[in-house]
Every structure is written in structure tokens, then in C-alpha cells.
Amino acid sequence: MSRPPPTMSSLPPIPASIALLTGPPLLGIMLNWWIFGILIVQCYIYRLSFPNDEKHLKALVYTLLLLETVQTMFTTADAFHWFAFGFGDMDSLGELFLSNIDSPILGSIIAFIVQLVFCGRIWALSQSKILSGAIALFSVAQIVGGIGLGVVNQISGGLVGFRNRGLAYTILWLGGSAITDTLIAVSLTYLLLKSKSRNKRANDIILRVVRLTVETNALTATMAIIALSLVVAPSIAPPKTTMFTCPCYILGKLYSNTLMTMLNNRAYAQGKFNLITKETPVALHSNTLQITTLGIKSENQPSSASFSEL
């Protein structure tokens, strides 16, 4: 049962540091919408460039797009709850509302999906059970932490007591994400550089994939570390501020765009700037490179440099 709307005389006083409570979630929600727009463009480019991709890849892309759409709608509902329906009400501002679902729960699920895709590629390249198993283990840890944090906060209440109530889950979620992304970046960089050949064009393509891998995974890892630091630091931890909400709101979107960037990179690597829909190998004299799903397959090294299998 919803509480009756408060009168002006019954509202709690607004503190002088109100911007530290309202600013971060507002900025995070706006950035969330902005990055969602980038994701839609990425999905549109993917649809034009690779209409003949395998059905499971298309299902993966559109599942992520659906999850991100739901997450964006939930964050918009948060904005209306805090800044429209609850405008000027400090009690409403202290409620977490749907942010338990759209940030830790949906964000960790999206991260888990993307991380497992990269984990599968690392397994295909290295055939290392230890390496791929470690990445999968930390990815499972972060989704357990994210879902656990969302459930505990949804049951227990609002912003007050958030740090004590959910600190362990927060460390598991954001710490696990950062470790997983770091392992992915280091592993793929090493494995891809091993596949370098004497052909300059081939090496240019490999270095482009390496650069994208490092940049995108470093971005998600850095954002997770920033969010965790904003929860752990006593002077700015909730409920004193809500600074942690800004990076948490956009973390899931960064993961989705990371995957889409790697998928759409095939169009650039193959010279498909005009969105040609037919994939063709890049002939390089005595060596032929096939630009595959998330990397490079050399006909001279079929087992150690293939990203094509899920």
C-alpha cells in the first residue's frame, strides 16, 4: 500500500549537501541513455553488416539489446520516482526503488553473458582449462555478488545501512568484474600476439584487435574499480553520498558495447566500410586471414588463433 503524498510541512529538511545525493544518480541515468543510443547504433551496424551470421550470435546480440532496453526503462522509472513523483522528498530520495534490479542484478547478468563469450574465445585459442576456468569462476563470482546485492537491498530497505548491509556482495560483484576483465584483456592480448606473422597487413589487423581488446576491457575494469572505491571510501560512501550509483548505472552498457565493438570490428578489418553484407577472407599473398567472430583465424594456425567457434 502506497503512503499518502506528504505535505510541505511534513517533508524532511533538505540538507546543504543535496547535490551529492541527487547529482550522481541523475548523471548516471543520463549517461545510461547516451550509451544506450550508442548501443542501438552498434546493433544497427551489426544487422546491416552481418545478416548471415550464425543464429546463436544473432540471438546473443538481440538478447543483450532486450536486457539493455529493460534496464534503461527501469533507470528511467528510478528518475521519475526520485526527481518527479518524489521531488523535494528526502524519504523518497533515500529509497532504492528499482535501482536494485537495473544496476546490480541486470548489470551483473549482462556482464556475465559478455564475459562468458570472451571466455569461450580464450578457450578456443588456448585450450587451457585452468585459464578459461579461472575467468569463468570470477565471472560467476561477480554475478552471484550482483544478484545477492540486489536481493538483499530489495528486502532490507533503502540507502541508509547500504554499506554495512551489502558491502560483501558489492566487493564480490565489482571486484569480481574487475578481475575477470583484467584476465580477459591480458589473456587475449598474449594469445593474439602469439598469432602474429611476417605479413604486415596481417599484423596490422591483429594489433587492431589487441588494441580494442585492451581498451574495452580496461574501460569496464576501471569503471568497476571506481564504483567499488566509491562504496568502500568512508567519507563518500552511502548514505553520505550516492556517487557510486553513477558508474554502476553505466557498467552494463559498457559491457554490451564492448561485445558489439568486437563483433562490428570485423567489418573494418575486412574493409567493409560500405557495409557490404557478404563476408570474404582477406587474401595476403601466401598467408590468408579469415576475420572471424571476435578475432582472427590464420590458415597456417587453425587451432591456436581461431575465434570462430562458440
mmCIF file of C-alpha atoms in Angstrom:
data_model
loop_
_atom_site.group_PDB
_atom_site.id
_atom_site.type_symbol
_atom_site.label_atom_id
_atom_site.label_comp_id
_atom_site.label_asym_id
_atom_site.label_seq_id
_atom_site.Cartn_x
_atom_site.Cartn_y
_atom_site.Cartn_z
ATOM 1 C CA MET A 1 0.000 0.000 0.000
ATOM 2 C CA SER A 2 1.493 3.359 -1.029
ATOM 3 C CA ARG A 3 1.880 6.078 1.542
ATOM 4 C CA PRO A 4 -0.170 9.272 1.188
ATOM 5 C CA PRO A 5 1.564 12.160 -0.532
ATOM 6 C CA PRO A 6 3.445 14.286 2.011
ATOM 7 C CA THR A 7 2.580 17.895 2.653
ATOM 8 C CA MET A 8 5.243 20.584 2.555
ATOM 9 C CA SER A 9 5.219 20.847 6.361
ATOM 10 C CA SER A 10 5.774 17.098 6.820
ATOM 11 C CA LEU A 11 8.740 16.813 4.448
ATOM 12 C CA PRO A 12 12.176 16.287 5.987
ATOM 13 C CA PRO A 13 14.535 19.258 5.605
ATOM 14 C CA ILE A 14 16.754 19.312 2.531
ATOM 15 C CA PRO A 15 20.451 19.189 3.522
ATOM 16 C CA ALA A 16 23.052 21.567 2.153
ATOM 17 C CA SER A 17 24.849 18.608 0.502
ATOM 18 C CA ILE A 18 21.773 17.634 -1.521
ATOM 19 C CA ALA A 19 23.785 17.681 -4.773
ATOM 20 C CA LEU A 20 25.894 14.769 -3.521
ATOM 21 C CA LEU A 21 22.707 12.715 -3.242
ATOM 22 C CA THR A 22 20.827 13.801 -6.360
ATOM 23 C CA GLY A 23 23.658 14.601 -8.786
ATOM 24 C CA PRO A 24 25.359 11.190 -9.221
ATOM 25 C CA PRO A 25 22.209 9.143 -9.998
ATOM 26 C CA LEU A 26 20.924 11.874 -12.321
ATOM 27 C CA LEU A 27 24.226 11.940 -14.194
ATOM 28 C CA GLY A 28 24.359 8.141 -14.276
ATOM 29 C CA ILE A 29 20.853 7.894 -15.740
ATOM 30 C CA MET A 30 21.646 10.472 -18.432
ATOM 31 C CA LEU A 31 24.884 8.687 -19.340
ATOM 32 C CA ASN A 32 22.967 5.415 -19.363
ATOM 33 C CA TRP A 33 20.608 6.780 -22.021
ATOM 34 C CA TRP A 34 23.523 8.181 -24.040
ATOM 35 C CA ILE A 35 25.396 4.872 -24.087
ATOM 36 C CA PHE A 36 22.126 3.085 -24.886
ATOM 37 C CA GLY A 37 21.914 5.224 -28.022
ATOM 38 C CA ILE A 38 25.439 4.137 -28.977
ATOM 39 C CA LEU A 39 24.400 0.508 -28.448
ATOM 40 C CA ILE A 40 21.407 0.897 -30.768
ATOM 41 C CA VAL A 41 23.696 2.276 -33.487
ATOM 42 C CA GLN A 42 26.099 -0.632 -32.912
ATOM 43 C CA CYS A 43 23.246 -3.146 -33.272
ATOM 44 C CA TYR A 44 22.052 -1.400 -36.456
ATOM 45 C CA ILE A 45 25.551 -1.587 -37.966
ATOM 46 C CA TYR A 46 25.735 -5.251 -36.969
ATOM 47 C CA ARG A 47 22.393 -6.008 -38.626
ATOM 48 C CA LEU A 48 23.473 -4.360 -41.900
ATOM 49 C CA SER A 49 26.996 -5.767 -41.933
ATOM 50 C CA PHE A 50 26.414 -9.366 -40.884
ATOM 51 C CA PRO A 51 22.936 -10.570 -41.884
ATOM 52 C CA ASN A 52 24.316 -14.066 -42.467
ATOM 53 C CA ASP A 53 25.831 -14.536 -39.018
ATOM 54 C CA GLU A 54 25.026 -17.722 -37.131
ATOM 55 C CA LYS A 55 21.653 -17.770 -35.387
ATOM 56 C CA HIS A 56 23.195 -18.114 -31.934
ATOM 57 C CA LEU A 57 25.234 -14.950 -32.484
ATOM 58 C CA LYS A 58 22.162 -13.019 -33.577
ATOM 59 C CA ALA A 59 20.274 -14.371 -30.567
ATOM 60 C CA LEU A 60 23.110 -13.208 -28.322
ATOM 61 C CA VAL A 61 23.092 -9.681 -29.761
ATOM 62 C CA TYR A 62 19.330 -9.226 -29.579
ATOM 63 C CA THR A 63 19.123 -10.753 -26.095
ATOM 64 C CA LEU A 64 21.631 -8.191 -24.852
ATOM 65 C CA LEU A 65 19.696 -5.430 -26.609
ATOM 66 C CA LEU A 66 16.471 -6.586 -24.931
ATOM 67 C CA LEU A 67 18.102 -6.698 -21.491
ATOM 68 C CA GLU A 68 19.592 -3.254 -22.004
ATOM 69 C CA THR A 69 16.230 -1.866 -23.101
ATOM 70 C CA VAL A 70 14.588 -3.197 -19.942
ATOM 71 C CA GLN A 71 17.439 -1.815 -17.842
ATOM 72 C CA THR A 72 17.082 1.615 -19.458
ATOM 73 C CA MET A 73 13.343 1.663 -18.793
ATOM 74 C CA PHE A 74 13.955 0.776 -15.148
ATOM 75 C CA THR A 75 16.520 3.548 -14.727
ATOM 76 C CA THR A 76 14.006 5.984 -16.208
ATOM 77 C CA ALA A 77 11.470 4.813 -13.644
ATOM 78 C CA ASP A 78 14.072 5.483 -10.947
ATOM 79 C CA ALA A 79 14.500 9.022 -12.241
ATOM 80 C CA PHE A 80 10.754 9.678 -12.093
ATOM 81 C CA HIS A 81 10.496 8.172 -8.612
ATOM 82 C CA TRP A 82 13.264 10.370 -7.182
ATOM 83 C CA PHE A 83 13.049 13.570 -9.202
ATOM 84 C CA ALA A 84 9.413 13.786 -10.358
ATOM 85 C CA PHE A 85 6.939 11.968 -8.101
ATOM 86 C CA GLY A 86 9.222 12.346 -5.061
ATOM 87 C CA PHE A 87 10.590 15.787 -5.851
ATOM 88 C CA GLY A 88 11.701 17.526 -2.659
ATOM 89 C CA ASP A 89 11.017 14.446 -0.519
ATOM 90 C CA MET A 90 14.179 13.194 1.195
ATOM 91 C CA ASP A 91 12.420 9.970 2.184
ATOM 92 C CA SER A 92 11.760 9.136 -1.480
ATOM 93 C CA LEU A 93 15.337 10.016 -2.333
ATOM 94 C CA GLY A 94 16.541 7.528 0.265
ATOM 95 C CA GLU A 95 14.581 4.692 -1.331
ATOM 96 C CA LEU A 96 16.436 2.465 -3.774
ATOM 97 C CA PHE A 97 13.252 1.707 -5.761
ATOM 98 C CA LEU A 98 14.165 -0.252 -8.951
ATOM 99 C CA SER A 99 17.884 0.518 -8.798
ATOM 100 C CA ASN A 100 18.428 -2.837 -7.075
ATOM 101 C CA ILE A 101 17.231 -4.534 -10.241
ATOM 102 C CA ASP A 102 18.541 -2.314 -13.015
ATOM 103 C CA SER A 103 22.055 -1.857 -11.639
ATOM 104 C CA PRO A 104 23.468 -4.849 -9.719
ATOM 105 C CA ILE A 105 21.108 -7.580 -10.954
ATOM 106 C CA LEU A 106 20.701 -6.764 -14.652
ATOM 107 C CA GLY A 107 24.198 -5.269 -14.827
ATOM 108 C CA SER A 108 25.835 -8.412 -13.461
ATOM 109 C CA ILE A 109 23.766 -10.656 -15.753
ATOM 110 C CA ILE A 110 24.824 -8.658 -18.821
ATOM 111 C CA ALA A 111 28.453 -8.696 -17.679
ATOM 112 C CA PHE A 112 28.260 -12.456 -17.117
ATOM 113 C CA ILE A 113 26.988 -13.072 -20.658
ATOM 114 C CA VAL A 114 29.692 -10.939 -22.272
ATOM 115 C CA GLN A 115 32.472 -12.336 -20.097
ATOM 116 C CA LEU A 116 31.480 -15.916 -20.917
ATOM 117 C CA VAL A 117 31.634 -15.117 -24.636
ATOM 118 C CA PHE A 118 35.215 -13.891 -24.230
ATOM 119 C CA CYS A 119 35.968 -16.875 -22.008
ATOM 120 C CA GLY A 120 34.810 -19.180 -24.807
ATOM 121 C CA ARG A 121 37.127 -17.442 -27.263
ATOM 122 C CA ILE A 122 40.045 -17.789 -24.874
ATOM 123 C CA TRP A 123 39.306 -21.499 -24.530
ATOM 124 C CA ALA A 124 39.207 -21.843 -28.333
ATOM 125 C CA LEU A 125 42.575 -20.116 -28.629
ATOM 126 C CA SER A 126 44.457 -21.622 -25.721
ATOM 127 C CA GLN A 127 42.696 -24.915 -24.904
ATOM 128 C CA SER A 128 43.675 -24.094 -21.309
ATOM 129 C CA LYS A 129 41.214 -25.389 -18.745
ATOM 130 C CA ILE A 130 42.974 -23.513 -15.942
ATOM 131 C CA LEU A 131 42.882 -20.108 -17.656
ATOM 132 C CA SER A 132 39.343 -20.320 -19.014
ATOM 133 C CA GLY A 133 38.151 -21.928 -15.761
ATOM 134 C CA ALA A 134 39.617 -19.082 -13.678
ATOM 135 C CA ILE A 135 37.909 -16.473 -15.859
ATOM 136 C CA ALA A 136 34.597 -18.323 -15.648
ATOM 137 C CA LEU A 137 34.951 -18.665 -11.863
ATOM 138 C CA PHE A 138 35.468 -14.938 -11.296
ATOM 139 C CA SER A 139 32.604 -14.191 -13.687
ATOM 140 C CA VAL A 140 30.314 -16.459 -11.665
ATOM 141 C CA ALA A 141 31.505 -14.667 -8.511
ATOM 142 C CA GLN A 142 30.525 -11.273 -9.895
ATOM 143 C CA ILE A 143 27.034 -12.387 -10.949
ATOM 144 C CA VAL A 144 26.466 -14.007 -7.536
ATOM 145 C CA GLY A 145 27.570 -10.764 -5.890
ATOM 146 C CA GLY A 146 25.391 -8.619 -8.140
ATOM 147 C CA ILE A 147 22.243 -10.674 -7.690
ATOM 148 C CA GLY A 148 22.919 -11.065 -3.966
ATOM 149 C CA LEU A 149 23.347 -7.307 -3.534
ATOM 150 C CA GLY A 150 20.126 -6.571 -5.383
ATOM 151 C CA VAL A 151 18.092 -9.121 -3.433
ATOM 152 C CA VAL A 152 19.454 -8.104 -0.018
ATOM 153 C CA ASN A 153 18.848 -4.411 -0.644
ATOM 154 C CA GLN A 154 15.382 -5.019 -2.075
ATOM 155 C CA ILE A 155 14.399 -6.931 1.053
ATOM 156 C CA SER A 156 16.152 -4.786 3.647
ATOM 157 C CA GLY A 157 15.321 -1.279 2.588
ATOM 158 C CA GLY A 158 16.844 1.954 1.412
ATOM 159 C CA LEU A 159 20.089 3.857 1.226
ATOM 160 C CA VAL A 160 20.619 4.002 4.982
ATOM 161 C CA GLY A 161 22.660 0.970 6.013
ATOM 162 C CA PHE A 162 23.538 0.135 2.405
ATOM 163 C CA ARG A 163 27.293 -0.050 3.036
ATOM 164 C CA ASN A 164 27.098 -2.363 6.054
ATOM 165 C CA ARG A 165 24.333 -4.467 4.578
ATOM 166 C CA GLY A 166 25.749 -5.042 1.126
ATOM 167 C CA LEU A 167 29.497 -4.420 1.321
ATOM 168 C CA ALA A 168 30.491 -8.078 0.933
ATOM 169 C CA TYR A 169 28.199 -8.520 -2.077
ATOM 170 C CA THR A 170 29.460 -5.254 -3.579
ATOM 171 C CA ILE A 171 33.089 -6.367 -3.301
ATOM 172 C CA LEU A 172 32.191 -9.725 -4.842
ATOM 173 C CA TRP A 173 30.284 -8.085 -7.705
ATOM 174 C CA LEU A 174 32.569 -5.193 -8.646
ATOM 175 C CA GLY A 175 35.824 -6.836 -7.566
ATOM 176 C CA GLY A 176 34.949 -9.989 -9.496
ATOM 177 C CA SER A 177 34.111 -7.914 -12.572
ATOM 178 C CA ALA A 178 37.419 -6.047 -12.448
ATOM 179 C CA ILE A 179 39.478 -9.229 -12.024
ATOM 180 C CA THR A 180 37.596 -11.019 -14.821
ATOM 181 C CA ASP A 181 38.041 -8.155 -17.273
ATOM 182 C CA THR A 182 41.731 -7.854 -16.439
ATOM 183 C CA LEU A 183 42.265 -11.583 -17.017
ATOM 184 C CA ILE A 184 40.402 -11.373 -20.340
ATOM 185 C CA ALA A 185 42.451 -8.400 -21.553
ATOM 186 C CA VAL A 186 45.814 -9.933 -20.586
ATOM 187 C CA SER A 187 44.962 -13.403 -21.918
ATOM 188 C CA LEU A 188 43.603 -12.272 -25.277
ATOM 189 C CA THR A 189 46.490 -9.870 -25.781
ATOM 190 C CA TYR A 190 49.030 -12.635 -25.186
ATOM 191 C CA LEU A 191 47.203 -15.205 -27.317
ATOM 192 C CA LEU A 192 46.613 -12.830 -30.224
ATOM 193 C CA LEU A 193 50.180 -11.546 -30.256
ATOM 194 C CA LYS A 194 51.336 -15.174 -30.463
ATOM 195 C CA SER A 195 49.487 -15.463 -33.769
ATOM 196 C CA LYS A 196 51.442 -12.630 -35.420
ATOM 197 C CA SER A 197 53.043 -13.470 -38.752
ATOM 198 C CA ARG A 198 55.602 -11.864 -41.039
ATOM 199 C CA ASN A 199 52.865 -10.239 -43.110
ATOM 200 C CA LYS A 200 52.451 -6.539 -42.287
ATOM 201 C CA ARG A 201 48.761 -6.430 -43.211
ATOM 202 C CA ALA A 202 48.070 -9.455 -41.028
ATOM 203 C CA ASN A 203 49.950 -7.920 -38.123
ATOM 204 C CA ASP A 204 48.057 -4.636 -38.504
ATOM 205 C CA ILE A 205 44.757 -6.493 -38.165
ATOM 206 C CA ILE A 206 45.997 -8.440 -35.146
ATOM 207 C CA LEU A 207 47.241 -5.270 -33.448
ATOM 208 C CA ARG A 208 43.888 -3.587 -34.056
ATOM 209 C CA VAL A 209 42.071 -6.463 -32.358
ATOM 210 C CA VAL A 210 44.580 -6.390 -29.487
ATOM 211 C CA ARG A 211 44.121 -2.656 -29.048
ATOM 212 C CA LEU A 212 40.331 -2.973 -28.977
ATOM 213 C CA THR A 213 40.536 -5.852 -26.519
ATOM 214 C CA VAL A 214 42.768 -3.958 -24.117
ATOM 215 C CA GLU A 215 40.877 -0.669 -24.382
ATOM 216 C CA THR A 216 37.379 -2.082 -23.923
ATOM 217 C CA ASN A 217 38.205 -4.485 -21.096
ATOM 218 C CA ALA A 218 40.342 -1.869 -19.368
ATOM 219 C CA LEU A 219 37.387 0.511 -19.504
ATOM 220 C CA THR A 220 34.969 -1.921 -17.838
ATOM 221 C CA ALA A 221 37.567 -2.967 -15.242
ATOM 222 C CA THR A 222 38.375 0.656 -14.412
ATOM 223 C CA MET A 223 34.703 1.558 -14.070
ATOM 224 C CA ALA A 224 34.131 -1.377 -11.702
ATOM 225 C CA ILE A 225 37.125 -0.338 -9.573
ATOM 226 C CA ILE A 226 35.879 3.267 -9.428
ATOM 227 C CA ALA A 227 32.412 2.136 -8.349
ATOM 228 C CA LEU A 228 33.862 -0.144 -5.673
ATOM 229 C CA SER A 229 36.113 2.644 -4.375
ATOM 230 C CA LEU A 230 33.119 4.973 -4.041
ATOM 231 C CA VAL A 231 31.355 2.396 -1.869
ATOM 232 C CA VAL A 232 34.349 1.495 0.285
ATOM 233 C CA ALA A 233 35.730 5.006 0.964
ATOM 234 C CA PRO A 234 34.139 6.075 4.292
ATOM 235 C CA SER A 235 33.998 9.810 3.512
ATOM 236 C CA ILE A 236 31.892 9.397 0.360
ATOM 237 C CA ALA A 237 30.239 6.028 0.982
ATOM 238 C CA PRO A 238 26.440 5.733 1.122
ATOM 239 C CA PRO A 239 24.341 7.135 2.723
ATOM 240 C CA LYS A 240 26.612 10.224 2.875
ATOM 241 C CA THR A 241 26.661 10.389 -0.928
ATOM 242 C CA THR A 242 25.338 8.385 -3.859
ATOM 243 C CA MET A 243 28.468 8.769 -6.002
ATOM 244 C CA PHE A 244 28.683 5.001 -6.516
ATOM 245 C CA THR A 245 25.414 4.998 -8.476
ATOM 246 C CA CYS A 246 26.839 6.852 -11.484
ATOM 247 C CA PRO A 247 29.412 4.227 -12.601
ATOM 248 C CA CYS A 248 27.096 1.380 -11.566
ATOM 249 C CA TYR A 249 24.325 2.654 -13.838
ATOM 250 C CA ILE A 250 26.516 2.567 -16.950
ATOM 251 C CA LEU A 251 28.609 -0.548 -16.265
ATOM 252 C CA GLY A 252 26.227 -2.951 -18.018
ATOM 253 C CA LYS A 253 26.032 -0.722 -21.089
ATOM 254 C CA LEU A 254 29.819 -0.695 -21.331
ATOM 255 C CA TYR A 255 29.879 -4.496 -21.418
ATOM 256 C CA SER A 256 27.288 -4.678 -24.199
ATOM 257 C CA ASN A 257 29.108 -2.073 -26.261
ATOM 258 C CA THR A 258 32.379 -3.928 -25.698
ATOM 259 C CA LEU A 259 30.958 -7.051 -27.301
ATOM 260 C CA MET A 260 29.316 -5.138 -30.153
ATOM 261 C CA THR A 261 32.559 -3.269 -30.848
ATOM 262 C CA MET A 262 34.436 -6.547 -31.201
ATOM 263 C CA LEU A 263 31.738 -8.029 -33.446
ATOM 264 C CA ASN A 264 31.498 -4.974 -35.688
ATOM 265 C CA ASN A 265 35.283 -4.690 -35.879
ATOM 266 C CA ARG A 266 35.143 -7.491 -38.452
ATOM 267 C CA ALA A 267 33.611 -5.043 -40.935
ATOM 268 C CA TYR A 268 36.548 -2.654 -40.594
ATOM 269 C CA ALA A 269 39.148 -5.410 -40.579
ATOM 270 C CA GLN A 270 37.732 -6.758 -43.840
ATOM 271 C CA GLY A 271 37.463 -3.321 -45.431
ATOM 272 C CA LYS A 272 33.650 -3.392 -45.338
ATOM 273 C CA PHE A 273 33.266 0.323 -44.752
ATOM 274 C CA ASN A 274 30.362 0.424 -47.192
ATOM 275 C CA LEU A 275 28.500 -2.190 -45.125
ATOM 276 C CA ILE A 276 28.858 -4.958 -47.682
ATOM 277 C CA THR A 277 26.873 -7.872 -46.348
ATOM 278 C CA LYS A 278 28.997 -10.715 -47.677
ATOM 279 C CA GLU A 279 31.998 -11.765 -45.561
ATOM 280 C CA THR A 280 35.126 -12.560 -47.545
ATOM 281 C CA PRO A 281 38.635 -13.559 -46.452
ATOM 282 C CA VAL A 282 41.442 -11.053 -46.704
ATOM 283 C CA ALA A 283 43.969 -12.520 -49.125
ATOM 284 C CA LEU A 284 47.512 -11.797 -48.080
ATOM 285 C CA HIS A 285 49.776 -13.428 -50.688
ATOM 286 C CA SER A 286 50.999 -16.693 -49.154
ATOM 287 C CA ASN A 287 49.011 -16.256 -45.960
ATOM 288 C CA THR A 288 45.230 -15.873 -45.678
ATOM 289 C CA LEU A 289 43.469 -14.394 -42.689
ATOM 290 C CA GLN A 290 39.787 -15.018 -42.032
ATOM 291 C CA ILE A 291 38.285 -12.282 -39.884
ATOM 292 C CA THR A 292 36.001 -14.247 -37.628
ATOM 293 C CA THR A 293 33.531 -13.590 -34.878
ATOM 294 C CA LEU A 294 35.792 -11.987 -32.291
ATOM 295 C CA GLY A 295 39.256 -12.258 -33.717
ATOM 296 C CA ILE A 296 41.491 -13.717 -36.378
ATOM 297 C CA LYS A 297 41.930 -17.145 -37.846
ATOM 298 C CA SER A 298 45.038 -17.922 -39.816
ATOM 299 C CA GLU A 299 45.008 -20.827 -42.221
ATOM 300 C CA ASN A 300 48.560 -21.537 -41.107
ATOM 301 C CA GLN A 301 47.483 -21.665 -37.432
ATOM 302 C CA PRO A 302 43.908 -23.016 -37.355
ATOM 303 C CA SER A 303 43.915 -24.325 -33.808
ATOM 304 C CA SER A 304 45.710 -21.530 -31.975
ATOM 305 C CA ALA A 305 44.179 -18.398 -33.499
ATOM 306 C CA SER A 306 40.538 -19.105 -34.165
ATOM 307 C CA PHE A 307 37.747 -17.166 -32.597
ATOM 308 C CA SER A 308 35.009 -18.559 -34.783
ATOM 309 C CA GLU A 309 33.626 -21.266 -32.536
ATOM 310 C CA LEU A 310 31.350 -20.512 -29.622
#
